[in-house]
Amino acid sequence: MTSKKALATPFMIWIVAGTIIPIGAIAYYGLTDRNDRFTLENVLAIGNSVHLQALWLSVLLALISTVICFLIAYPLAIIMKNSNFGKRGFMIFLFILPMWMNFLLRTMAWQVLLEKNGVINGMLEAIGLPGQEIINTLSAIVLGMVYDFLPFMILPIYNVISKIDDSIIEAAYDLGASTSEVITQIYLPLSVPGIVSGVNMVFIPSLTTFVISNMLGGGKINLIGNIIEQEFTVSSNWNLGSGLSLVMMLFIVVSMIFLERFDKTGEDSFI
Amino acid sequence: MKELIKLEHITKNFGNLRVLDDFSLTVHENEFITLLGPSGCGKTTILRILGGFETADEGKIFFEEKDITDLPANKRNLNTVFQKYALFPHMNVKANIAFGLKINGKSQKYIDDKVDYALNLVNLKGFENRSIDKLSGGQQQRIAMARAIVNEPKVLLLDEPLGALDLKLRQEMQYELIRLKKELGITFIYVTHDQEEALTMSDKVIVINDGYIQQMGTPEEIYNEPENAFVADFIGDSNIIGGTMIKDRLVKINGHEFPCIDEGFGNNKLVDVVIRPEDVIVRERGAGKINGTVLTRVFIGVHYEMLIKSEENEYEWLVQCYEKYDIGEKVSLDVIPSNIQIMNKPTSSDEEAIDLDI
Ligand SMILES: Nc1ncnc2c1ncn2[C@@H]1O[C@H](COP(=O)(O)OP(=O)(O)OP(=O)(O)O)[C@@H](O)[C@H]1O
Ligand SMILES: [Mg+2]
């Protein structure tokens, strides 16, 4: 008993220092004003039209990125499952490789690629096509999100799909199912848990990012993450920044609960 | 009987491993055919090629005289009962059985009726809404059968469907399968490495080793007249001894001449002789030809099984008989002519394969 407790101590310290104290601090700042008096003003500030607009844009971009990641990751996971051992390992390696590089560096690389006089436009012009204005657009931000977060969609989905017994797939074909029927009626329902964690792991960081929108949006496009960041850094209004963060946390918790429910309905009849 | 399936000169390699080599087979309508052979001999591979999950490197498959070699699995009019059942874990029993019917766009009424009928047939009425993980192994096996047969395939491919069940359940299911086969009137192609199962259930047994057909015939033929040592050894216990065919109908075993009923092996030719343990007659010393001493004795139900060591050449005879002899007792052994089965000695493993023209 005591030795078990002793073992748990480092984790307890970790949880208190890394989770409870920061969240407590944010809750404290978020629910007080500069004079340490209780107020809901910072939280309710989400209703401000600038904030609402940023939140809406963030949700939209995060959704788009999540959908694109899913559309890339899902077929890829099936292809990887069905390729032979060596090829499969290599493909996983290829898609994980970018994760070994620093996140900021990767995003910066896209900046260089997409710039007005960047590599991509250079190549387009070299073959006589007009240069494109990609940098500082919403598309550039979505591109950055997809690029940065795609592995987090691929891995959990591949993880469940690779565990689906081949003979189940063969049984479906055996009973006359076409490939699209096999995907919609066998693969999809059996991979709901992986999809749910993939969606969580792409949607949430996309929703809260400010680095990607800063670097690829040229500071002109404000997502909710940028606004919160600016409250902390530029305006030094920790109370407002924390209040908005609290709203985001609530938002994320609610969407996770929603997704989990999805998972549960899938899991009831799962294995 | 009408020809239903024809495999012609099928060859299949996995990398450097040749699993099937010029394999040909004809299946007739309404037959219960069993592919029998040791683990790794290529049985599953044959079923998978038939089902469309594996493509042959060479050779052709015909179904009702149509070439289906390149037809994908979902277009073939045969259904498989997989070794591990492969039921859909996210669907309940009814949805599993209805899967093929739904895919084929049958009406809800038709589906309901068919599911009822199939559940009745496999004795699992009232299981519609069970989830798959709440079924026992035998029940899962029967659901897998039901899921296949509701589609009314011409042929059912069964890959060791009873392999995972315990002995008692396996025997029950064997009878159930035979009954189902009779009621449905469809062709069964059944894979097993259990010789007893093969002999009990099939109309025709095909003994396979190393991707070759060793022998094909009715269970009685396979058991009573094995064509080579592999078949004799694989099908039931047997004594396989070297002998010399002196002339037609006379063979020399252990230095003693025995009249037999085989002909056409030539004179003074070395052969293999198969004698089943239940065909060895044990007598008092002096009343038989081969003298021996009882080495071991176990009671195995109806009769005793003994090892009797021949005094002439140390060969240990496996013998089953109803009388009890004591260990160390000196006895004599005999065999009647019709219970002596003569086979050619294989000269090389390749020649073990018997060219069967059907
Ligand atoms: N996909 C594959 N890749 C490589 N080798 C394979 C593959 N499938 C089967 N084999 C090999 O082919 C041979 C025959 O396999 P098969 O599964 O047909 O045997 P089996 O007769 O069904 O055996 P068992 O009774 O153990 O099921 C084996 O040596 C096996 O290792
Ligand atoms: Mg097998």
XYZ file of C-alpha atoms and ligand atoms in Angstrom:
661
model
C 0.000 0.000 0.000
C 2.610 2.533 1.094
C 5.016 1.439 -1.606
C 2.278 1.837 -4.190
C 1.689 5.322 -2.899
C 5.366 6.067 -3.125
C 5.375 4.927 -6.738
C 2.460 7.194 -7.531
C 4.048 10.273 -5.979
C 6.010 11.476 -9.051
C 2.855 11.229 -11.128
C 0.887 13.114 -8.538
C 3.473 15.883 -8.575
C 3.340 15.903 -12.348
C -0.416 16.130 -12.427
C -0.556 18.874 -9.810
C 2.238 20.925 -11.378
C 1.356 20.320 -15.002
C -2.415 20.234 -14.990
C -4.116 21.338 -11.829
C -2.039 24.442 -11.074
C -2.146 25.858 -14.636
C -5.845 25.205 -15.001
C -6.474 26.649 -11.578
C -4.480 29.729 -12.530
C -6.379 30.169 -15.778
C -9.682 29.709 -13.996
C -8.633 32.264 -11.416
C -7.522 34.846 -13.988
C -10.473 34.126 -16.221
C -13.026 34.661 -13.496
C -11.546 37.782 -11.935
C -10.753 41.284 -13.109
C -7.484 43.205 -12.718
C -8.445 43.997 -9.142
C -8.957 40.336 -8.279
C -12.719 40.734 -8.028
C -14.968 37.970 -9.315
C -16.485 38.691 -12.721
C -17.907 36.800 -15.702
C -16.974 39.585 -18.077
C -13.906 37.807 -19.485
C -15.878 34.686 -20.200
C -18.811 36.487 -21.675
C -16.445 38.468 -23.879
C -16.658 35.562 -26.309
C -19.953 37.181 -27.351
C -18.036 40.144 -28.688
C -18.410 40.103 -32.461
C -14.658 40.080 -33.184
C -14.218 37.086 -30.902
C -17.249 35.289 -32.219
C -16.073 35.762 -35.754
C -12.627 34.422 -34.895
C -14.164 31.448 -33.124
C -16.409 30.730 -36.064
C -13.499 30.957 -38.492
C -11.409 28.679 -36.250
C -14.150 26.081 -36.071
C -14.627 26.249 -39.821
C -10.937 25.867 -40.654
C -10.454 23.147 -38.057
C -13.431 21.264 -39.489
C -12.160 21.594 -43.033
C -8.682 20.427 -42.022
C -10.111 17.514 -40.070
C -12.227 16.403 -43.004
C -9.311 16.691 -45.420
C -7.037 14.766 -43.043
C -9.684 12.069 -42.736
C -10.146 11.820 -46.477
C -6.410 11.365 -46.937
C -5.806 9.144 -43.925
C -8.654 6.670 -44.312
C -7.941 5.259 -47.761
C -4.254 5.383 -46.922
C -4.804 3.282 -43.810
C -6.682 0.683 -45.847
C -3.984 0.671 -48.505
C -1.316 0.251 -45.830
C -3.200 -2.629 -44.236
C -3.336 -4.424 -47.549
C 0.228 -3.857 -48.656
C 2.901 -6.362 -47.870
C 4.993 -6.126 -44.770
C 8.039 -4.244 -46.061
C 6.071 -1.698 -48.052
C 3.736 -1.074 -45.125
C 6.601 -0.317 -42.760
C 8.115 2.048 -45.290
C 4.841 3.929 -45.809
C 4.296 4.361 -42.083
C 7.865 5.581 -41.816
C 7.315 8.111 -44.618
C 4.237 9.567 -42.988
C 5.781 9.676 -39.522
C 9.077 11.127 -40.717
C 7.926 14.792 -40.719
C 6.965 14.409 -37.072
C 10.631 14.041 -36.228
C 11.206 17.605 -37.350
C 10.342 20.582 -35.237
C 6.804 21.756 -35.698
C 7.851 25.403 -36.138
C 10.460 24.477 -38.718
C 7.951 22.488 -40.719
C 5.510 25.373 -40.764
C 8.272 27.794 -41.631
C 9.230 25.570 -44.548
C 5.746 26.009 -45.967
C 6.158 29.761 -45.584
C 9.236 29.601 -47.795
C 7.530 27.302 -50.277
C 4.356 29.346 -50.590
C 5.835 32.864 -50.581
C 5.131 35.247 -53.421
C 8.680 34.698 -54.637
C 8.834 31.260 -53.069
C 9.762 27.894 -54.419
C 6.325 26.901 -55.686
C 5.688 30.100 -57.564
C 9.199 29.893 -58.934
C 8.462 26.472 -60.345
C 5.090 27.547 -61.722
C 6.650 30.500 -63.495
C 9.455 28.363 -64.818
C 6.913 26.283 -66.704
C 5.070 29.402 -67.847
C 2.136 29.340 -65.429
C 1.076 32.429 -63.484
C 2.214 32.646 -59.868
C -0.427 32.001 -57.220
C -1.274 34.015 -54.146
C -1.333 31.224 -51.634
C 0.508 32.608 -48.645
C -1.616 34.644 -46.246
C -4.853 33.020 -47.356
C -7.207 30.687 -45.525
C -6.085 27.906 -47.872
C -2.488 28.311 -46.749
C -3.595 27.928 -43.132
C -5.639 24.831 -43.920
C -2.706 23.416 -45.836
C -0.450 24.007 -42.832
C -2.930 22.389 -40.461
C -3.362 19.349 -42.693
C 0.360 18.973 -43.151
C 1.145 19.333 -39.474
C -1.636 17.206 -38.055
C -2.128 14.492 -40.711
C 0.011 11.894 -38.880
C -2.272 12.238 -35.862
C -5.170 11.179 -38.051
C -3.302 8.391 -39.826
C -1.877 6.633 -36.800
C -5.023 5.971 -34.722
C -7.023 5.015 -37.816
C -4.304 2.721 -39.099
C -4.046 1.249 -35.650
C -7.665 0.028 -35.608
C -7.814 -0.863 -39.281
C -4.707 -3.002 -39.104
C -6.382 -5.019 -36.354
C -9.437 -5.899 -38.431
C -9.108 -9.578 -39.276
C -8.535 -10.171 -42.992
C -10.986 -13.040 -42.949
C -13.794 -10.644 -41.973
C -13.070 -8.574 -45.053
C -12.890 -11.718 -47.169
C -16.173 -12.939 -45.700
C -17.835 -9.714 -46.816
C -16.502 -10.110 -50.355
C -17.474 -13.769 -50.236
C -21.063 -12.772 -49.492
C -21.097 -10.575 -52.566
C -20.149 -7.149 -51.228
C -18.433 -4.692 -53.555
C -15.384 -2.767 -52.408
C -17.451 0.316 -51.550
C -19.880 -1.849 -49.570
C -16.987 -3.440 -47.730
C -15.704 0.018 -46.823
C -19.022 1.474 -45.695
C -20.389 -1.619 -43.975
C -17.310 -3.282 -42.547
C -14.283 -0.995 -42.383
C -16.065 2.192 -41.293
C -18.168 0.812 -38.438
C -15.228 -1.235 -37.186
C -12.867 1.728 -37.172
C -15.035 4.255 -35.329
C -12.763 4.331 -32.246
C -9.750 5.172 -34.403
C -11.676 7.789 -36.328
C -12.850 9.398 -33.097
C -9.356 9.697 -31.679
C -7.994 10.845 -35.025
C -10.660 13.536 -35.249
C -9.930 14.614 -31.672
C -6.231 14.778 -32.314
C -6.577 16.890 -35.459
C -9.600 19.016 -34.643
C -8.481 20.255 -31.230
C -4.972 21.439 -32.126
C -6.354 22.960 -35.355
C -8.995 24.793 -33.373
C -6.549 26.309 -30.906
C -3.480 26.884 -33.064
C -2.063 30.336 -33.415
C 1.373 29.471 -34.773
C 0.116 28.165 -38.108
C -2.221 31.083 -38.645
C 0.524 33.498 -37.631
C 3.082 32.086 -40.010
C 0.935 31.184 -42.995
C -1.781 33.793 -42.488
C 0.659 36.681 -42.316
C -0.868 38.027 -39.111
C -3.877 39.246 -41.058
C -6.123 36.342 -40.305
C -7.197 36.053 -36.702
C -8.253 32.731 -35.349
C -9.433 32.419 -31.772
C -5.965 31.137 -30.862
C -4.367 34.322 -32.194
C -6.745 36.480 -30.208
C -6.037 34.652 -26.967
C -2.310 34.737 -27.631
C -2.451 38.491 -28.278
C -4.335 39.114 -25.065
C -1.466 37.476 -23.200
C 1.456 38.893 -25.166
C 0.467 42.189 -26.815
C -2.349 43.535 -24.612
C -1.057 41.912 -21.436
C -4.669 41.286 -20.494
C -4.260 37.915 -18.810
C -7.768 38.047 -17.454
C -9.418 38.344 -20.851
C -7.017 35.802 -22.370
C -7.797 33.336 -19.604
C -11.525 33.962 -19.831
C -11.519 33.158 -23.546
C -9.328 30.114 -22.894
C -11.897 28.859 -20.436
C -14.578 29.143 -23.089
C -12.384 27.224 -25.532
C -11.773 24.514 -22.960
C -15.480 24.177 -22.387
C -16.001 24.071 -26.130
C -13.434 21.294 -26.508
C -14.788 19.280 -23.605
C -18.277 19.474 -25.079
C -17.107 18.389 -28.523
C -15.108 15.524 -27.020
C -18.118 14.315 -25.087
C -20.088 14.471 -28.288
C -17.448 12.434 -30.131
C -17.094 9.937 -27.310
C -20.795 9.293 -27.480
C -20.309 8.459 -31.131
C -17.576 6.055 -30.140
C -19.764 4.438 -27.503
C -22.603 3.773 -29.890
C -20.038 2.163 -32.150
C -18.513 0.229 -29.306
C -21.711 -1.296 -27.995
C -21.719 -3.727 -30.831
C -17.942 -3.701 -31.193
C -15.975 -6.947 -30.651
C -23.767 -36.796 -61.804
C -23.157 -33.442 -63.405
C -19.756 -31.851 -63.254
C -19.863 -28.677 -61.202
C -16.320 -27.530 -60.603
C -13.166 -28.331 -62.446
C -9.710 -27.309 -61.361
C -7.265 -27.801 -64.202
C -3.512 -27.900 -63.714
C -3.448 -25.369 -60.900
C 0.009 -24.273 -59.833
C 0.588 -21.863 -57.002
C 3.824 -20.518 -55.571
C 4.392 -18.363 -52.535
C 7.797 -16.889 -53.246
C 10.030 -19.884 -53.792
C 7.626 -22.266 -52.148
C 5.580 -24.343 -54.577
C 2.362 -25.037 -52.685
C 0.307 -26.577 -55.490
C 1.855 -28.295 -58.449
C -0.282 -29.135 -61.452
C -3.288 -29.799 -59.248
C -6.423 -31.026 -61.012
C -9.745 -31.937 -59.489
C -13.321 -32.431 -60.577
C -16.245 -31.930 -58.252
C -19.686 -33.220 -59.113
C -23.020 -31.791 -58.165
C -24.245 -32.667 -54.706
C -21.032 -34.317 -53.613
C -19.504 -34.070 -50.180
C -15.827 -33.853 -51.001
C -13.161 -33.680 -48.351
C -9.649 -32.435 -48.879
C -7.567 -34.254 -46.316
C -3.909 -33.761 -45.622
C -1.351 -32.760 -43.035
C -0.848 -29.176 -41.958
C 0.733 -27.003 -44.615
C -0.050 -29.308 -47.535
C -2.036 -26.650 -49.382
C -5.660 -27.395 -48.456
C -6.551 -23.840 -47.500
C -4.770 -22.574 -50.579
C -7.015 -24.713 -52.793
C -10.139 -23.368 -51.067
C -8.873 -19.809 -51.331
C -8.229 -20.210 -55.027
C -11.737 -21.639 -55.415
C -13.243 -18.809 -53.357
C -11.387 -16.173 -55.331
C -9.140 -14.891 -52.540
C -5.957 -16.120 -54.112
C -5.037 -16.313 -57.773
C -3.385 -19.356 -59.231
C -0.102 -18.809 -61.049
C -1.117 -21.285 -63.688
C -4.183 -23.318 -64.506
C -7.877 -22.711 -64.897
C -11.027 -23.028 -62.812
C -14.356 -23.893 -64.350
C -17.717 -23.560 -62.691
C -20.572 -25.188 -64.569
C -18.255 -25.188 -67.571
C -17.726 -21.417 -67.396
C -14.179 -20.201 -66.905
C -14.157 -18.339 -63.589
C -10.395 -18.163 -63.190
C -10.402 -14.351 -63.199
C -13.793 -13.760 -61.595
C -13.517 -11.822 -58.309
C -14.727 -13.402 -55.053
C -17.916 -11.332 -54.815
C -19.107 -12.584 -58.216
C -18.718 -16.305 -57.577
C -21.705 -18.448 -56.772
C -20.042 -20.153 -53.858
C -19.797 -19.239 -50.218
C -17.145 -19.962 -47.658
C -17.366 -20.955 -44.020
C -14.080 -19.677 -42.672
C -11.883 -21.545 -40.237
C -12.198 -18.784 -37.657
C -15.866 -18.179 -38.606
C -15.095 -14.530 -39.489
C -18.444 -13.274 -38.236
C -18.911 -9.510 -38.348
C -18.285 -8.394 -34.769
C -20.267 -5.150 -35.078
C -23.471 -6.864 -36.160
C -25.841 -9.083 -34.246
C -26.710 -12.598 -35.322
C -29.528 -11.541 -37.595
C -27.511 -8.812 -39.328
C -24.714 -11.287 -39.886
C -26.979 -13.823 -41.532
C -28.786 -11.153 -43.523
C -25.599 -9.542 -44.825
C -25.396 -11.354 -48.152
C -29.138 -11.046 -48.767
C -29.083 -7.289 -48.097
C -26.137 -6.845 -50.439
C -28.105 -8.646 -53.116
C -31.044 -6.311 -52.605
C -33.567 -8.840 -51.314
C -36.791 -7.542 -49.781
C -37.107 -7.243 -46.014
C -39.820 -9.889 -46.001
C -37.642 -12.323 -47.908
C -34.715 -11.587 -45.605
C -36.793 -12.124 -42.452
C -38.107 -15.436 -43.753
C -34.686 -16.635 -44.822
C -33.070 -15.704 -41.512
C -35.819 -17.559 -39.662
C -35.362 -20.562 -41.889
C -31.593 -20.588 -41.507
C -31.710 -20.200 -37.723
C -34.153 -23.070 -37.590
C -31.900 -25.171 -39.726
C -28.912 -24.681 -37.437
C -31.033 -25.074 -34.294
C -30.536 -21.532 -33.051
C -34.052 -20.151 -33.132
C -34.474 -17.027 -31.028
C -30.850 -15.946 -31.327
C -31.595 -13.111 -33.799
C -30.598 -10.245 -31.546
C -27.662 -11.837 -29.782
C -24.365 -10.094 -30.262
C -21.617 -12.232 -31.707
C -19.356 -12.101 -28.666
C -22.114 -13.653 -26.588
C -22.100 -16.904 -28.575
C -20.177 -20.065 -27.800
C -17.744 -21.483 -30.336
C -20.242 -24.044 -31.605
C -22.954 -21.422 -31.904
C -20.646 -19.101 -33.820
C -19.797 -21.969 -36.111
C -23.479 -22.573 -36.821
C -24.137 -18.881 -37.421
C -21.258 -18.890 -39.890
C -22.972 -21.822 -41.641
C -26.304 -20.030 -41.611
C -24.750 -16.861 -43.002
C -23.350 -18.833 -45.913
C -26.328 -21.022 -46.741
C -29.033 -18.329 -46.806
C -27.508 -17.158 -50.071
C -28.304 -20.536 -51.600
C -24.878 -21.059 -53.085
C -24.294 -23.989 -55.392
C -21.200 -24.862 -53.415
C -20.194 -24.387 -49.833
C -16.490 -24.240 -49.062
C -15.687 -25.203 -45.491
C -12.202 -24.718 -44.098
C -11.782 -26.869 -40.997
C -15.041 -25.474 -39.641
C -14.921 -27.737 -36.602
C -11.251 -27.301 -35.831
C -11.784 -25.036 -32.842
C -14.407 -27.160 -31.123
C -13.946 -29.782 -28.458
C -14.312 -33.452 -29.313
C -17.902 -33.948 -28.221
C -19.187 -30.816 -29.905
C -17.181 -31.678 -32.985
C -18.896 -35.043 -33.276
C -22.299 -33.457 -32.793
C -21.543 -30.877 -35.425
C -20.358 -33.552 -37.833
C -23.787 -35.142 -37.759
C -25.395 -31.746 -38.028
C -23.313 -30.928 -41.110
C -24.254 -34.200 -42.766
C -27.907 -33.492 -42.019
C -27.610 -29.947 -43.387
C -25.909 -31.200 -46.502
C -28.780 -33.648 -47.078
C -31.476 -31.054 -46.435
C -29.920 -28.401 -48.614
C -28.768 -30.608 -51.440
C -25.739 -28.511 -52.206
C -22.146 -29.445 -52.864
C -19.760 -29.348 -49.933
C -16.033 -28.977 -50.338
C -14.647 -29.608 -46.919
C -11.122 -29.176 -45.641
C -9.751 -31.009 -42.644
C -6.602 -32.603 -41.372
C -8.618 -34.946 -39.167
C -8.828 -38.293 -40.945
C -11.663 -39.556 -38.785
C -13.767 -36.532 -39.671
C -12.991 -37.054 -43.348
C -13.979 -40.711 -43.273
C -17.182 -40.098 -41.316
C -18.594 -37.287 -43.373
C -17.567 -37.481 -46.992
C -18.738 -39.129 -50.179
C -15.267 -38.708 -51.567
C -11.965 -38.122 -49.841
C -8.982 -36.536 -51.527
C -5.754 -37.152 -49.681
C -3.224 -34.425 -50.343
C 0.402 -34.140 -49.429
C 2.886 -31.500 -50.568
C 0.374 -30.055 -53.010
C -0.131 -33.383 -54.761
C -3.151 -35.633 -54.729
C -2.037 -38.883 -53.120
C -5.288 -40.730 -53.484
C -8.901 -40.027 -54.269
C -11.790 -42.284 -53.475
C -14.642 -43.186 -51.175
C -13.806 -43.358 -47.468
C -13.860 -47.162 -47.683
C -11.461 -47.245 -50.609
C -9.101 -44.829 -48.922
C -9.132 -46.812 -45.711
C -9.097 -50.326 -47.075
C -6.981 -49.867 -50.146
C -4.436 -47.135 -49.555
C -2.404 -46.667 -52.690
C 0.823 -45.680 -51.015
C 2.551 -45.602 -47.675
C 1.672 -41.956 -47.077
C -2.054 -42.600 -47.371
C -1.836 -45.772 -45.309
C 0.058 -43.995 -42.596
C -2.103 -40.892 -42.631
C -5.438 -42.677 -42.619
C -5.680 -44.438 -39.316
C -3.035 -46.498 -37.575
C -1.399 -49.137 -39.658
C 1.510 -51.502 -39.902
C 3.582 -50.655 -42.950
C 6.287 -53.225 -43.598
C 8.620 -54.011 -46.413
C 7.860 -57.237 -48.235
C 8.557 -59.127 -51.415
C 5.909 -59.959 -53.973
C 6.919 -63.497 -54.914
C 4.315 -63.813 -57.594
C 0.703 -62.779 -58.089
C -1.281 -63.443 -54.916
C 1.709 -64.418 -52.814
C 3.766 -62.064 -50.660
C 6.642 -62.684 -48.274
C 6.560 -60.751 -45.021
C 9.007 -61.262 -42.121
C 10.316 -64.290 -43.944
C 6.919 -65.969 -44.121
C 4.802 -66.405 -47.184
C 1.253 -65.082 -47.065
C -1.408 -65.595 -49.683
C -2.964 -62.272 -50.681
C -5.353 -60.968 -53.327
C -3.197 -58.424 -55.158
C -1.903 -59.014 -58.638
C 0.181 -57.294 -61.252
C 3.172 -56.221 -59.209
C 5.558 -58.580 -60.976
C 7.636 -61.405 -59.578
C 10.130 -61.012 -56.735
C 9.413 -57.306 -56.528
C 10.019 -55.278 -53.363
C 6.779 -53.761 -52.129
C 5.234 -52.066 -49.114
C 2.615 -54.025 -47.246
C -0.125 -52.414 -45.171
C -1.952 -54.337 -42.486
C -4.407 -52.547 -40.244
C -3.998 -53.247 -36.509
C -7.515 -54.668 -36.235
C -6.721 -57.127 -39.042
C -3.808 -58.775 -37.272
C -4.997 -62.042 -35.746
C -3.357 -62.994 -32.455
C -3.134 -66.724 -31.696
C -1.425 -68.995 -29.249
C 2.197 -69.744 -29.958
C 2.433 -72.138 -32.897
C -1.035 -71.443 -34.276
C 0.098 -68.540 -36.509
C 2.949 -67.693 -38.837
C 4.842 -64.871 -37.176
C 6.131 -65.475 -33.665
C 6.214 -62.521 -31.305
C 6.212 -61.296 -27.731
C 3.700 -58.868 -26.251
C 5.524 -55.639 -25.376
C 2.795 -53.296 -24.234
C -0.924 -53.433 -23.727
C -3.508 -50.672 -23.209
C -7.243 -50.924 -23.008
C -8.745 -48.406 -25.420
C -12.440 -48.921 -24.941
C -13.845 -51.832 -26.880
C -10.568 -53.615 -27.379
C -6.960 -53.886 -26.309
C -4.178 -52.269 -28.250
C -0.839 -54.045 -28.070
C 2.635 -53.770 -29.498
C 3.903 -57.228 -30.362
C 7.565 -57.582 -31.221
C 8.327 -60.036 -33.960
C 11.041 -62.503 -32.981
C 12.414 -62.804 -36.491
C 13.217 -59.188 -37.272
C 12.330 -57.002 -34.297
C 9.423 -55.316 -36.131
C 6.837 -54.105 -33.642
C 3.343 -54.926 -34.771
C 0.496 -52.651 -33.719
C -2.392 -54.951 -32.930
C -5.949 -54.423 -31.758
C -7.964 -57.374 -30.468
C -10.687 -58.263 -28.004
C -8.764 -60.900 -26.075
C -6.423 -59.990 -23.315
C -2.813 -61.156 -23.556
C -0.265 -60.519 -20.844
C 2.877 -58.527 -21.344
C 5.743 -60.895 -22.107
C 3.382 -63.580 -23.390
C 4.627 -65.413 -26.450
C 2.080 -65.437 -29.283
C 1.819 -66.014 -33.015
C 0.324 -63.653 -35.581
C -1.622 -64.269 -38.745
C -3.522 -62.302 -41.393
C -6.170 -63.379 -43.858
C -5.440 -62.721 -47.561
C -8.023 -59.979 -48.120
C -6.620 -57.906 -45.267
C -3.192 -57.648 -46.831
C -2.807 -54.492 -48.875
C 0.141 -54.319 -51.272
C 1.587 -51.015 -52.490
C 4.433 -50.067 -54.782
C 7.468 -48.705 -52.995
C 7.927 -45.025 -53.790
C 11.174 -44.496 -55.671
C 11.275 -40.777 -55.020
C 8.973 -38.347 -53.346
C 7.905 -37.009 -56.715
C 6.608 -40.329 -57.842
C 4.532 -40.508 -54.724
C 2.146 -38.271 -56.498
C -0.292 -40.298 -58.383
C -1.471 -39.064 -61.679
C -5.176 -39.200 -61.439
C -7.054 -38.803 -64.641
C -10.636 -38.029 -64.019
N 0.084 -15.873 -48.077
C 1.077 -16.769 -47.981
N 2.359 -16.397 -48.147
C 3.363 -17.290 -48.086
N 3.192 -18.597 -47.847
C 1.935 -19.041 -47.654
C 0.816 -18.151 -47.709
N -0.298 -18.871 -47.488
C 0.113 -20.140 -47.298
N 1.442 -20.249 -47.402
C 2.232 -21.496 -47.304
O 1.681 -22.426 -48.192
C 1.670 -23.722 -47.622
C 0.273 -24.281 -47.666
O -0.547 -23.489 -46.862
P -2.069 -23.836 -46.584
O -2.594 -22.743 -45.727
O -2.761 -24.089 -47.861
O -1.927 -25.172 -45.743
P -3.094 -26.060 -45.114
O -3.038 -27.355 -45.817
O -4.374 -25.338 -45.119
O -2.545 -26.261 -43.633
P -3.375 -26.265 -42.247
O -3.955 -27.624 -42.086
O -2.290 -26.015 -41.242
O -4.374 -25.176 -42.301
C 2.229 -23.569 -46.225
O 3.563 -23.990 -46.243
C 2.141 -22.111 -45.937
O 3.195 -21.697 -45.123
Mg -5.575 -24.424 -43.581
